[in-house]
Short mmCIF file of C-alpha atoms in Angstrom, two decimals:
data_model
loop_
_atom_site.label_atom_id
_atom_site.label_comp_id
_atom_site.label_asym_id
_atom_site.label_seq_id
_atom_site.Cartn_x
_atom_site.Cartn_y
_atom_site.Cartn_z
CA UNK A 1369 70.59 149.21 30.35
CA UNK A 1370 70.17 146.00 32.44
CA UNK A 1371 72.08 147.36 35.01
CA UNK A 1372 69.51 150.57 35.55
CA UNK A 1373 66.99 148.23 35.10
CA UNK A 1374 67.80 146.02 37.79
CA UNK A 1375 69.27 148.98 40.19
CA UNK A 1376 65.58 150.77 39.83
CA UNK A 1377 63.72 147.17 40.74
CA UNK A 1378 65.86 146.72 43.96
CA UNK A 1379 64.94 150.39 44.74
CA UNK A 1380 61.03 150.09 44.06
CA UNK A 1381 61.90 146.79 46.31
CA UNK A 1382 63.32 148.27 49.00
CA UNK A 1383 61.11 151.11 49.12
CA UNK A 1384 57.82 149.40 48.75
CA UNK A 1385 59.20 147.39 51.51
CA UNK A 1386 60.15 150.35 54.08
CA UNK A 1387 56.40 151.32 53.38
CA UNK A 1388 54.90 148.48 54.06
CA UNK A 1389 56.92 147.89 57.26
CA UNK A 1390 56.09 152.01 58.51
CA UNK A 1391 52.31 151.00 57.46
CA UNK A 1392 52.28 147.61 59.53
CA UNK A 1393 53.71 149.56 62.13
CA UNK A 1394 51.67 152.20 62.35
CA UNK A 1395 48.74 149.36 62.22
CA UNK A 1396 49.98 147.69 64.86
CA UNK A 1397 50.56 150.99 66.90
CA UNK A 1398 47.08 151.63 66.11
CA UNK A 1399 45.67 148.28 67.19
CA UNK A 1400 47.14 148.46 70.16
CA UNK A 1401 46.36 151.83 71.37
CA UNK A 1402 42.42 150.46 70.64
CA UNK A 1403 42.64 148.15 72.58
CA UNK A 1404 45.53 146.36 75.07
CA UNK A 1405 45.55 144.02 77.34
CA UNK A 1406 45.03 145.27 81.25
CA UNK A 1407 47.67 146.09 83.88
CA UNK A 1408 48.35 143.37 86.12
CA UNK A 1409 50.78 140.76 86.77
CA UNK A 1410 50.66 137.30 85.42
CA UNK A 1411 53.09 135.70 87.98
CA UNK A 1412 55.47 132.75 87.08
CA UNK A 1413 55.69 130.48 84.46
CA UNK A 1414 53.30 127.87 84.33
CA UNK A 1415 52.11 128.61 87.99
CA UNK A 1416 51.04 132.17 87.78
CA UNK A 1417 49.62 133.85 90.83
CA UNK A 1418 48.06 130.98 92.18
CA UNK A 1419 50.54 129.82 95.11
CA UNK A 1420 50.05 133.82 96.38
CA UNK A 1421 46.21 133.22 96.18
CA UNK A 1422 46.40 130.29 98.52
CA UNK A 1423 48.74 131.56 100.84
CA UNK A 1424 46.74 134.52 101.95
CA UNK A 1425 43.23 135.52 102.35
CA UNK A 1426 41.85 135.72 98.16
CA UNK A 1427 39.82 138.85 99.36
CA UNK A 1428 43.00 140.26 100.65
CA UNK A 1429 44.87 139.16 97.41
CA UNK A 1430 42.23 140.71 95.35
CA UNK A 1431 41.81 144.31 96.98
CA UNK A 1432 45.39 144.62 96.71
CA UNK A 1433 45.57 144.32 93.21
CA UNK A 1434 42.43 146.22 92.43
CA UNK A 1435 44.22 149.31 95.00
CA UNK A 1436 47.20 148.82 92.74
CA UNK A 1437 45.84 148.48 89.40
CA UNK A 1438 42.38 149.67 89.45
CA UNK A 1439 38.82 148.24 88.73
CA UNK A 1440 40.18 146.36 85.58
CA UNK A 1441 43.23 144.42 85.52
CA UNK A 1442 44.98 140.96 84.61
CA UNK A 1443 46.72 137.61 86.44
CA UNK A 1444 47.01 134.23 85.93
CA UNK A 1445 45.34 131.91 88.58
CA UNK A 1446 44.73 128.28 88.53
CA UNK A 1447 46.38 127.49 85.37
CA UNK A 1448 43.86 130.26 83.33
CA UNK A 1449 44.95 133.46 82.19
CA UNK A 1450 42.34 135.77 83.96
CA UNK A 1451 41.08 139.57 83.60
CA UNK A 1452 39.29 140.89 86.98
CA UNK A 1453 36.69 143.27 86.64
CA UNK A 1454 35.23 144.81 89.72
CA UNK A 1455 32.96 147.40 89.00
CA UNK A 1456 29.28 147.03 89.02
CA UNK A 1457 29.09 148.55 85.23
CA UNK A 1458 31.61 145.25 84.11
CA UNK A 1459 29.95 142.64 86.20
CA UNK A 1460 26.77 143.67 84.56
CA UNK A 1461 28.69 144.31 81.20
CA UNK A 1462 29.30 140.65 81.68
CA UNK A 1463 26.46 138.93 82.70
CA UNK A 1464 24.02 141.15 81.22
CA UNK A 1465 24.32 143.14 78.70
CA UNK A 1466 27.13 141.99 76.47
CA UNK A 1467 26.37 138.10 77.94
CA UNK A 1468 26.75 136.30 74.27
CA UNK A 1469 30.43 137.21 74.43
CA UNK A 1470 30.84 135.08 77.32
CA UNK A 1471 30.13 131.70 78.29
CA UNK A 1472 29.61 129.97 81.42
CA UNK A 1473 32.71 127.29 82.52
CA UNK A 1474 32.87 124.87 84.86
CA UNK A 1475 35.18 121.93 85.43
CA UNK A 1476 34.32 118.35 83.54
CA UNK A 1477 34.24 116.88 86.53
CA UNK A 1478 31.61 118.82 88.35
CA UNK A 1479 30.09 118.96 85.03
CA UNK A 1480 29.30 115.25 85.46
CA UNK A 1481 28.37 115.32 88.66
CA UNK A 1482 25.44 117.87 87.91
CA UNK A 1483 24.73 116.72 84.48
CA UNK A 1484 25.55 117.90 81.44
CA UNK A 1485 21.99 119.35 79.87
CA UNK A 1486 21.87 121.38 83.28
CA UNK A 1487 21.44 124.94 82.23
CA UNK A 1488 24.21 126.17 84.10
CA UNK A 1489 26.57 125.11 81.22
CA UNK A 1490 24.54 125.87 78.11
CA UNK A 1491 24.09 129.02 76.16
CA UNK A 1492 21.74 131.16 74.08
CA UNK A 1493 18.16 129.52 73.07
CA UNK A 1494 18.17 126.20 75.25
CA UNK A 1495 20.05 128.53 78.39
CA UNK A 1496 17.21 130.82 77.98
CA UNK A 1497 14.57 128.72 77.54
CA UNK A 1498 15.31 126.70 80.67
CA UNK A 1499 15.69 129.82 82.80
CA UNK A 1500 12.66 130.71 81.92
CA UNK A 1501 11.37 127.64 83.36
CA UNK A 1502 13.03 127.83 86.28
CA UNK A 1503 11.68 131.30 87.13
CA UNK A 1504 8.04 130.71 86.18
CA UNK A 1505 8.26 127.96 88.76
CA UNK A 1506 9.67 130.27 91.17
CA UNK A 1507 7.03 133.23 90.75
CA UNK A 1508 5.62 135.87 93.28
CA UNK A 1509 2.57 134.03 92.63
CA UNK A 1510 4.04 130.15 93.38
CA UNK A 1511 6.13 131.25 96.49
CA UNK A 1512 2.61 132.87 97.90
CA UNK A 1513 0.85 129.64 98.07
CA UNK A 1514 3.96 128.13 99.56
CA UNK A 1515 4.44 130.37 102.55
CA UNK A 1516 2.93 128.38 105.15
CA UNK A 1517 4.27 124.92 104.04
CA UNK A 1518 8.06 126.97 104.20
CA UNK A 1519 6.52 128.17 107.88
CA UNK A 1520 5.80 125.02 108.86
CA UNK A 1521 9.36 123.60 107.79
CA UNK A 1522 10.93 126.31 109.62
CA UNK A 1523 9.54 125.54 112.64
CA UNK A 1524 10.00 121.51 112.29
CA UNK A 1525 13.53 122.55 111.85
CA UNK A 1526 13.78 124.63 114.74
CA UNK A 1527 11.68 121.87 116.75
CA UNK A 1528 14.57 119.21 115.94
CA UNK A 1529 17.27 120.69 117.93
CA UNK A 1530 17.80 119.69 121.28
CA UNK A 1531 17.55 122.32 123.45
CA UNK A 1532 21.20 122.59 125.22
CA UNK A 1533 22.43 121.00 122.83
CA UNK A 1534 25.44 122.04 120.42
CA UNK A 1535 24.39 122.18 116.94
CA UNK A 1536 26.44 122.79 113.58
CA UNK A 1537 24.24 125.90 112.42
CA UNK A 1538 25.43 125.55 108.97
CA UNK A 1539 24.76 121.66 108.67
CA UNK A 1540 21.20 122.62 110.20
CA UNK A 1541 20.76 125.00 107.68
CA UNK A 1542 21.85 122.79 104.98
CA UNK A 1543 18.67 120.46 105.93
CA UNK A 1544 16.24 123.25 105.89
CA UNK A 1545 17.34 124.61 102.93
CA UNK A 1546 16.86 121.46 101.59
CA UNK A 1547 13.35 120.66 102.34
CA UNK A 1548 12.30 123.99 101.07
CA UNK A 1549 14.07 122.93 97.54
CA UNK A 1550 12.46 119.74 97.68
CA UNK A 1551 8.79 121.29 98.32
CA UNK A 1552 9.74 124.03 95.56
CA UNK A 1553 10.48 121.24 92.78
CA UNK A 1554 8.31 118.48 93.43
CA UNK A 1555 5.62 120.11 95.80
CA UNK A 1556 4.15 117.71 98.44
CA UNK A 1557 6.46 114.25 98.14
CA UNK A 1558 6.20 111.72 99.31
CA UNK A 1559 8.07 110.71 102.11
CA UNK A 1560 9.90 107.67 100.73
CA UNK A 1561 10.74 109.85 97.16
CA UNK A 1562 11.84 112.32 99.92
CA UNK A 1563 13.99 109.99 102.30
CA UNK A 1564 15.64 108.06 98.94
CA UNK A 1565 16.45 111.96 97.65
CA UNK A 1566 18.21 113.34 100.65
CA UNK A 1567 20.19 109.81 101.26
CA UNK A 1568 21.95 110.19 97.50
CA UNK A 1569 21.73 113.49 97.70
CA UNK A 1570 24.39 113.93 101.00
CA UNK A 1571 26.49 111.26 98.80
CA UNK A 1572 26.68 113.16 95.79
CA UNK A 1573 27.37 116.68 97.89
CA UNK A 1574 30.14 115.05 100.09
CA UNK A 1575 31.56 113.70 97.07
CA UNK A 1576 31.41 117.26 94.92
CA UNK A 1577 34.56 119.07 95.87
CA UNK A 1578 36.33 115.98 96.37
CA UNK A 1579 39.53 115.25 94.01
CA UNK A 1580 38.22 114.06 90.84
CA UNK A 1581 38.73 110.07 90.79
CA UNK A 1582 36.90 107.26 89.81
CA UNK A 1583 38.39 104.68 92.21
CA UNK A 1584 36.06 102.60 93.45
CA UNK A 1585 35.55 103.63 97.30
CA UNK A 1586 36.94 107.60 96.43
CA UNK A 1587 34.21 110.08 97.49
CA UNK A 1588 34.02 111.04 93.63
CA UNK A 1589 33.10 107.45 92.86
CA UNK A 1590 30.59 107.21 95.20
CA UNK A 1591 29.06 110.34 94.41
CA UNK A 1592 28.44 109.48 90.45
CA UNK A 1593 27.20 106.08 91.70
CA UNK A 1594 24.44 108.38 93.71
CA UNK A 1595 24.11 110.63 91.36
CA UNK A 1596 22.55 107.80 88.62
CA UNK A 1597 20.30 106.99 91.57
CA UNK A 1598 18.90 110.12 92.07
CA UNK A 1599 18.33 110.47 87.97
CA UNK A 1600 16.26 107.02 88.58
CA UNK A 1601 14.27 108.43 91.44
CA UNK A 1602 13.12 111.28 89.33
CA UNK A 1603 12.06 109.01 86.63
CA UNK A 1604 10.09 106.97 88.97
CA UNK A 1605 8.52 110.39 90.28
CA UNK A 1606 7.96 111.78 86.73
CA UNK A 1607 6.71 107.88 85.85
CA UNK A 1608 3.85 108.40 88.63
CA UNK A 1609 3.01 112.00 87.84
CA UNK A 1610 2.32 110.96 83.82
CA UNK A 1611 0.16 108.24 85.16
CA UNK A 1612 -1.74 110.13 87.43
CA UNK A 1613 -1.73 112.89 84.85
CA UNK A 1614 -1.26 115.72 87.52
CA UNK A 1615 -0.69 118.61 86.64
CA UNK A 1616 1.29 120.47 89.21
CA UNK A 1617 3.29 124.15 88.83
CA UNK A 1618 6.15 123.62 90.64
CA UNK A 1619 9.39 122.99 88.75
CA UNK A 1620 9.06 119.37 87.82
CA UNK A 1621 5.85 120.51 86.28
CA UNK A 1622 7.19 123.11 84.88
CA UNK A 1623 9.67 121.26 83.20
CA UNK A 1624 7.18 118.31 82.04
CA UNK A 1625 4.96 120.67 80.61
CA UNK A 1626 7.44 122.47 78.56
CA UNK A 1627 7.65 123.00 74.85
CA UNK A 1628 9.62 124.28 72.65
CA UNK A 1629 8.53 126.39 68.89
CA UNK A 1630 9.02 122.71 67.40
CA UNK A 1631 6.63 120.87 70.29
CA UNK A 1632 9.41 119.19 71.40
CA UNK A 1633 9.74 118.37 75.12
CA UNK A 1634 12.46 118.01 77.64
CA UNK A 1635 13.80 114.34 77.65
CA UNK A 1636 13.96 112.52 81.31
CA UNK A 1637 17.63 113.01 81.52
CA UNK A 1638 17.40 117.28 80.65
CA UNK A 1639 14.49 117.17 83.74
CA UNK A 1640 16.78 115.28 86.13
CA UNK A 1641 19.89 116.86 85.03
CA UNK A 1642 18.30 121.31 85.75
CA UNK A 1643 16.38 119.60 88.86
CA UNK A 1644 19.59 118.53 90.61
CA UNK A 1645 21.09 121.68 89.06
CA UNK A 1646 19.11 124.16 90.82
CA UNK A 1647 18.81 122.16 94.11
CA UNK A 1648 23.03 122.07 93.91
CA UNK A 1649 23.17 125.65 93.16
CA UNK A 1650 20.31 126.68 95.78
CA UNK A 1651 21.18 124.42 98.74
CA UNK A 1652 24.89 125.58 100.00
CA UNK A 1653 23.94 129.49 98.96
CA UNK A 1654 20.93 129.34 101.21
CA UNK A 1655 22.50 127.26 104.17
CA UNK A 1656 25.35 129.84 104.09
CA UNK A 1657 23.14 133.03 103.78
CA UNK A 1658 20.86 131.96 106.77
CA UNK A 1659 24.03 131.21 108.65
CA UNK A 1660 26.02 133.98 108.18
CA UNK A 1661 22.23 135.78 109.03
CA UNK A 1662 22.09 133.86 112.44
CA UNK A 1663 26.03 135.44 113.07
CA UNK A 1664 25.17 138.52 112.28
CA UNK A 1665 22.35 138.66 114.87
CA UNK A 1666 24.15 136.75 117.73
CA UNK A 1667 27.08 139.72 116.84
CA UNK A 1668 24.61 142.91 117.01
CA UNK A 1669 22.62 142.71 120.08
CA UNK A 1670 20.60 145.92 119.53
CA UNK A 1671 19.81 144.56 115.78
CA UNK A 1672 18.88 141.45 116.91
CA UNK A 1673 16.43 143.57 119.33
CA UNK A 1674 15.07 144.87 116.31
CA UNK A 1675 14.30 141.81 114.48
CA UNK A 1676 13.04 140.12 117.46
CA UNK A 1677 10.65 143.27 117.95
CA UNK A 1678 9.39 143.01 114.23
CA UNK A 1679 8.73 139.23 114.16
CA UNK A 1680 7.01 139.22 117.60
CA UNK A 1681 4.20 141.63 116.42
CA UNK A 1682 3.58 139.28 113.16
CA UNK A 1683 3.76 136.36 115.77
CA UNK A 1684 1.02 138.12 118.04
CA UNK A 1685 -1.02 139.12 114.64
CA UNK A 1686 -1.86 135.48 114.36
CA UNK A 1687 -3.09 134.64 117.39
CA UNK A 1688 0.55 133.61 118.63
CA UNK A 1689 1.27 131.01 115.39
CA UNK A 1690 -2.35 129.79 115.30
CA UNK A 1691 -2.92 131.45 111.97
CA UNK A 1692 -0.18 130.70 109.29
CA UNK A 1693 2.07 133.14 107.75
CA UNK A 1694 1.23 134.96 104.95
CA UNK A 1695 2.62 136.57 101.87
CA UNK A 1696 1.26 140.00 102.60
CA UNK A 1697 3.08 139.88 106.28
CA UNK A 1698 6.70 138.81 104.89
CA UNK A 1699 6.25 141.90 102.11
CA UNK A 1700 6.18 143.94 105.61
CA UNK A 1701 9.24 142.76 107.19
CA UNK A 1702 11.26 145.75 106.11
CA UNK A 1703 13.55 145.53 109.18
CA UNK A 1704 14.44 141.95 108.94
CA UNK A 1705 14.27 142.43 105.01
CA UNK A 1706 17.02 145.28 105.28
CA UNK A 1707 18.86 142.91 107.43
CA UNK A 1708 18.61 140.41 104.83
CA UNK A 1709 20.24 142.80 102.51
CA UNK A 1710 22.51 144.04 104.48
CA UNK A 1711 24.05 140.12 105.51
CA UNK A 1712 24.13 139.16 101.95
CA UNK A 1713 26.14 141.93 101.19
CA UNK A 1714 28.63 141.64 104.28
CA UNK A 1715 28.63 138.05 103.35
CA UNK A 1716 29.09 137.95 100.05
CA UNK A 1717 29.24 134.28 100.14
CA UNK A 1718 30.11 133.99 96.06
CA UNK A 1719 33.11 136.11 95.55
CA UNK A 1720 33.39 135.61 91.71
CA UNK A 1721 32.36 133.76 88.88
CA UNK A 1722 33.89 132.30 86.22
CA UNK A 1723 33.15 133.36 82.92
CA UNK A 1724 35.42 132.73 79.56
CA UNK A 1725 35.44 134.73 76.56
CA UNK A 1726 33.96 133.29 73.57
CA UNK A 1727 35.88 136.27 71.24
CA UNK A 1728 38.39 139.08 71.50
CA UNK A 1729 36.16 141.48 73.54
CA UNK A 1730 37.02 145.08 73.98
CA UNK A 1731 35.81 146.90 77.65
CA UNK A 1732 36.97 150.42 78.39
CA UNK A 1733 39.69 150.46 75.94
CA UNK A 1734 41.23 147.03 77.28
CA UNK A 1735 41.10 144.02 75.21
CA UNK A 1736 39.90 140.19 76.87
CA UNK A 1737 41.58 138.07 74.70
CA UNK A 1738 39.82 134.92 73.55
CA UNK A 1739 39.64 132.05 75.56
CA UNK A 1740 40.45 134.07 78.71
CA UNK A 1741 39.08 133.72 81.84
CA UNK A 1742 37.07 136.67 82.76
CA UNK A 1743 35.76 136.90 86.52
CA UNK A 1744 33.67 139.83 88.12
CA UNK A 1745 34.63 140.72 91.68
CA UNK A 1746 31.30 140.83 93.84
CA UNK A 1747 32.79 141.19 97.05
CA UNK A 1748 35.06 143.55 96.10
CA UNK A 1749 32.31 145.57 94.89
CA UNK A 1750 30.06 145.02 97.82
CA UNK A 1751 33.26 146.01 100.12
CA UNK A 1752 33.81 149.05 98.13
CA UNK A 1753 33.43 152.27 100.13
CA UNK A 1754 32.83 154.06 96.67
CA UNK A 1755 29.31 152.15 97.07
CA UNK A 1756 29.14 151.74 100.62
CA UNK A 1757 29.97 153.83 103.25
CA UNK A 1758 31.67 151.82 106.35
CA UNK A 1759 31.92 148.95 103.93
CA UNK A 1760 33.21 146.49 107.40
CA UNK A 1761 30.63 147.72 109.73
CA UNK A 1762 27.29 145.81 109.50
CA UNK A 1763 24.42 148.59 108.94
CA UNK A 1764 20.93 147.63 107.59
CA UNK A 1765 20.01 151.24 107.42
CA UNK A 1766 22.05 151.88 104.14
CA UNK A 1767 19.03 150.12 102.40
CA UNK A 1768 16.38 152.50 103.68
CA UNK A 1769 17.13 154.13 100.76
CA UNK A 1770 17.22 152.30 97.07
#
């Protein structure tokens, strides 16, 4: 009797166990048919793809893989497993839409360099809250009073270089855009606030992409030394405006005057940390938009023609630069606006970002695993013939239309 006993318990055993195995495999079959990782390659050990990223052109390294694997697809770069996406429907799947899955990352070390309450690495309530702020101070209705101060920059810059002379058109750019970021924060400075700004300023930018150390006399070094000075400087500016009790509307303003549902304000160090923040992450875009503009033109003749033509008849309008600029008459720019467009598209001057999955995220039947790197492709899409016909050749027209 034992023996049947024990013969029918290793049988229940042994069956309960084969059915639990098919079930768990079915599962599994299951869960991976919902969702699997992308195609792709993720390179060697350790290394990944990145030694093939830096030996060729990235843009080159990127269209490859998106002609091989398609709009979605996997590799391992810069010591980050990464999934590519380079459609506009993921980028704004991304960014937009599904945002809360995904956070913002940057490295610790430009982290410090910007400050750490900077919006740029912050999420949900405080992110959105300060991006509010920043776009308030950035209205239709703020940048219409500012038009002739940004004229009158424009042509101070333009003024400064020799004529015969050899300029660096990106450097030149650099110090236009920032003057227009200064006026656009703090409104009319003064000059010695302004000098003290751009001096630190150049120290902490030099010292940005530099390696990481804090040896005294390394470019990194120097640049955190600056960037404590420039934090003082806005304290002494903020110190002045509280005594004065001004109450301006550009984006220190802004910032001052903000509350949030608990009447809580920004402290000194939050203001100084999303001011540098948006002056670091408006300066070098702008410089190399307006630069890349300027190429464009010198490289298109009959373009430039155009432009020319459309700017001349604003120019005559008021009474040959006797009247300023006006809001109104840079609203009817369409040919230089399309050629705007058109530059920041061939351009593309920020390839990717660098997002990283805060959860397993499913997209099209692929999963992102957490933790992983996720990056939308902007210049692939804006070189994608799906989207634009001729993607290579530069043609302003293609915006006639919306």
């Amino acid at each position: 009797m034992e023996s049947i006993v024990s013969t029918l318990a290793c049988l229940l055993f042994l069956l309960s166990s084969l059915i639990s195995y098919i079930l768990l495999t079915k599962l599994k079959r299951e869960a991976e048919k919902c969702a699997k990782l992308p195609p792709g390659s993720m390179g060697w050990p350790f290394i990944g793809e990145t030694l093939q990223i830096y030996s060729q052109d990235p843009n080159v390294f990127f269209a490859t893989k998106q002609k091989r694997y398609g709009e979605i697809f996997k590799t391992h770069i810069l010591g980050c497993p990464c999934v590519m996406l380079a459609s506009p429907e993921a980028a704004k799947f991304v960014l937009a839409t599904h945002a809360h899955f995904f956070k913002p990352t940057y490295p610790k070390s430009k982290e410090k360099i910007i400050g750490p309450s900077a919006l740029f690495f912050h999420q949900a309530d405080y992110h959105a809250r300060l991006r509010k702020l920043v776009q308030s101070s950035l209205s239709p209705e703020r940048i219409k009073k500012l038009i002739p101060d940004i004229e009158a920059i424009a042509i101070s810059a333009l003024e400064s270089c020799a004529v015969g002379q050899v300029i660096n058109t990106f450097k030149e750019m650099k110090k236009f855009s920032f003057d227009v970021g200064i006026l656009s924060i703090f409104g009319h400075l003064d000059d010695s606030y302004r000098e003290k700004l751009k001096q630190n300023y150049l120290i902490v930018d030099k010292g940005y992409n530099s390696f990481p150390s804090n040896i005294p006399g390394t470019a990194y070094h120097k640049a955190l030394l600056a960037r404590k000075r420039l934090s003082q400087i806005v304290s002494e500016i903020i110190c002045e405006r509280k005594e004065k009790r001004l109450l301006e509307k550009d984006l220190l303003g802004c910032l001052l005057n903000s509350r949030d549902e608990k009447g809580r304000t920004l402290t000194e160090d939050q203001i100084a940390d999303n001011i540098i923040g948006v002056l670091f992450a408006a300066q070098d875009t702008t410089a190399s938009v307006l630069t890349w503009i300027l190429k464009y033109l010198h490289d298109n003749p009959k373009l430039l023609e155009a432009v020319k033509a459309e700017q001349k008849v604003v120019h005559e309008s008021n009474n040959g630069g006797q009247r300023a600029l006006t809001w109104a008459q840079t609203k009817n720019m369409r040919c230089t606006y399309r050629f705007i467009l058109e530059s920041m598209r061939m351009a593309s001057i920020i390839s990717f970002t660098f997002r990283e999955a805060v959860c397993d995220v499913e997209y099209k039947g692929f999963l992102i695993p957490k933790g992983w790197q996720v990056m939308p492709l902007f210049r692939n899409i804006h070189h994608n013939s799906e989207f634009f016909s001729e993607p290579q050749k530069v043609d302003p027209s293609r915006f006639e239309v919306r």
